[in-house]
GROMACS .gro file of C-alpha atoms in nm:
model
   83
    1GLY     CA    1  11.290  11.038   7.813
    2SER     CA    2  11.257  11.072   8.186
    3LEU     CA    3  11.044  10.825   8.379
    4LEU     CA    4  10.832  10.873   8.688
    5ALA     CA    5  10.744  10.579   8.914
    6GLY     CA    6  10.444  10.570   9.144
    7GLY     CA    7  10.332  10.309   9.394
    8GLY     CA    8   9.976  10.185   9.409
    9GLY     CA    9   9.740  10.055   9.671
   10ASP     CA   10   9.697   9.742   9.461
   11GLY     CA   11  10.064   9.641   9.506
   12SER     CA   12  10.179   9.763   9.166
   13ILE     CA   13  10.427  10.024   9.046
   14HIS     CA   14  10.326  10.236   8.748
   15LEU     CA   15  10.586  10.394   8.518
   16TRP     CA   16  10.511  10.706   8.315
   17ASN     CA   17  10.708  10.895   8.053
   18VAL     CA   18  10.731  11.247   8.195
   19GLU     CA   19  10.770  11.414   7.856
   20SER     CA   20  10.473  11.250   7.683
   21GLY     CA   21  10.258  11.178   7.989
   22LYS     CA   22  10.202  10.825   7.860
   23LYS     CA   23  10.208  10.521   8.083
   24GLN     CA   24  10.512  10.307   7.999
   25GLY     CA   25  10.433   9.999   8.203
   26THR     CA   26  10.327   9.839   8.527
   27LEU     CA   27  10.541   9.631   8.762
   28ARG     CA   28  10.350   9.372   8.962
   29GLY     CA   29  10.461   9.145   9.244
   30HIS     CA   30  10.382   9.296   9.583
   31SER     CA   31  10.088   9.151   9.776
   32ASN     CA   32  10.000   9.479   9.949
   33SER     CA   33  10.027   9.854   9.881
   34VAL     CA   34  10.353  10.001   9.749
   35ASP     CA   35  10.451  10.282   9.986
   36SER     CA   36  10.786  10.391   9.842
   37VAL     CA   37  10.978  10.380   9.515
   38ALA     CA   38  11.325  10.495   9.408
   39PHE     CA   39  11.531  10.479   9.091
   40CYS     CA   40  11.898  10.383   9.114
   41PRO     CA   41  12.140  10.656   8.997
   42ASP     CA   42  12.162  10.526   8.637
   43SER     CA   43  11.782  10.463   8.622
   44LYS     CA   44  11.829  10.100   8.513
   45PHE     CA   45  11.663   9.967   8.828
   46VAL     CA   46  11.383  10.078   9.058
   47ALA     CA   47  11.332   9.967   9.417
   48SER     CA   48  10.991   9.943   9.578
   49GLY     CA   49  10.895   9.917   9.944
   50SER     CA   50  10.562   9.772  10.043
   51SER     CA   51  10.319   9.710  10.326
   52ASP     CA   52  10.379   9.341  10.252
   53ASN     CA   53  10.707   9.386  10.450
   54SER     CA   54  10.934   9.349  10.147
   55VAL     CA   55  11.159   9.547   9.915
   56ARG     CA   56  11.174   9.444   9.551
   57ILE     CA   57  11.425   9.545   9.286
   58TRP     CA   58  11.305   9.574   8.927
   59GLU     CA   59  11.486   9.607   8.594
   60VAL     CA   60  11.320   9.904   8.426
   61ALA     CA   61  11.393   9.803   8.063
   62THR     CA   62  11.228   9.461   8.094
   63GLY     CA   63  10.992   9.509   8.389
   64SER     CA   64  11.139   9.197   8.546
   65GLU     CA   65  11.176   9.152   8.919
   66VAL     CA   66  11.546   9.109   8.997
   67CYS     CA   67  11.510   9.017   9.363
   68SER     CA   68  11.285   9.032   9.666
   69LEU     CA   69  11.432   9.134  10.001
   70THR     CA   70  11.229   9.007  10.294
   71GLY     CA   71  11.269   9.001  10.669
   72HIS     CA   72  11.125   9.338  10.767
   73SER     CA   73  10.895   9.318  11.069
   74GLY     CA   74  10.662   9.579  10.922
   75GLY     CA   75  10.580   9.770  10.609
   76VAL     CA   76  10.863   9.939  10.422
   77THR     CA   77  10.792  10.311  10.393
   78CYS     CA   78  11.121  10.434  10.248
   79VAL     CA   79  11.375  10.298  10.000
   80ALA     CA   80  11.688  10.467   9.862
   81PHE     CA   81  11.995  10.377   9.659
   82SER     CA   82  12.335  10.506   9.760
   83PRO     CA   83  12.489  10.737   9.498
   0.00000   0.00000   0.00000
């Protein structure tokens, strides 16, 4: 089914199954609020931008963090994958 991702003030990303309304998992790793999330076109990965000045890439199937992109001078308020 389709998934929805939402960022939290606690630095986590919550994943919900849109069809059932059930929570599918939580991705944790940011040290500050998650201000933006985006799925890649095939929905295998999700990117998250945070007030901790980083972007993280997550594998949806496993919930594992693939990489952390640092170097921003401020919080990341928008993330997007190219099509």
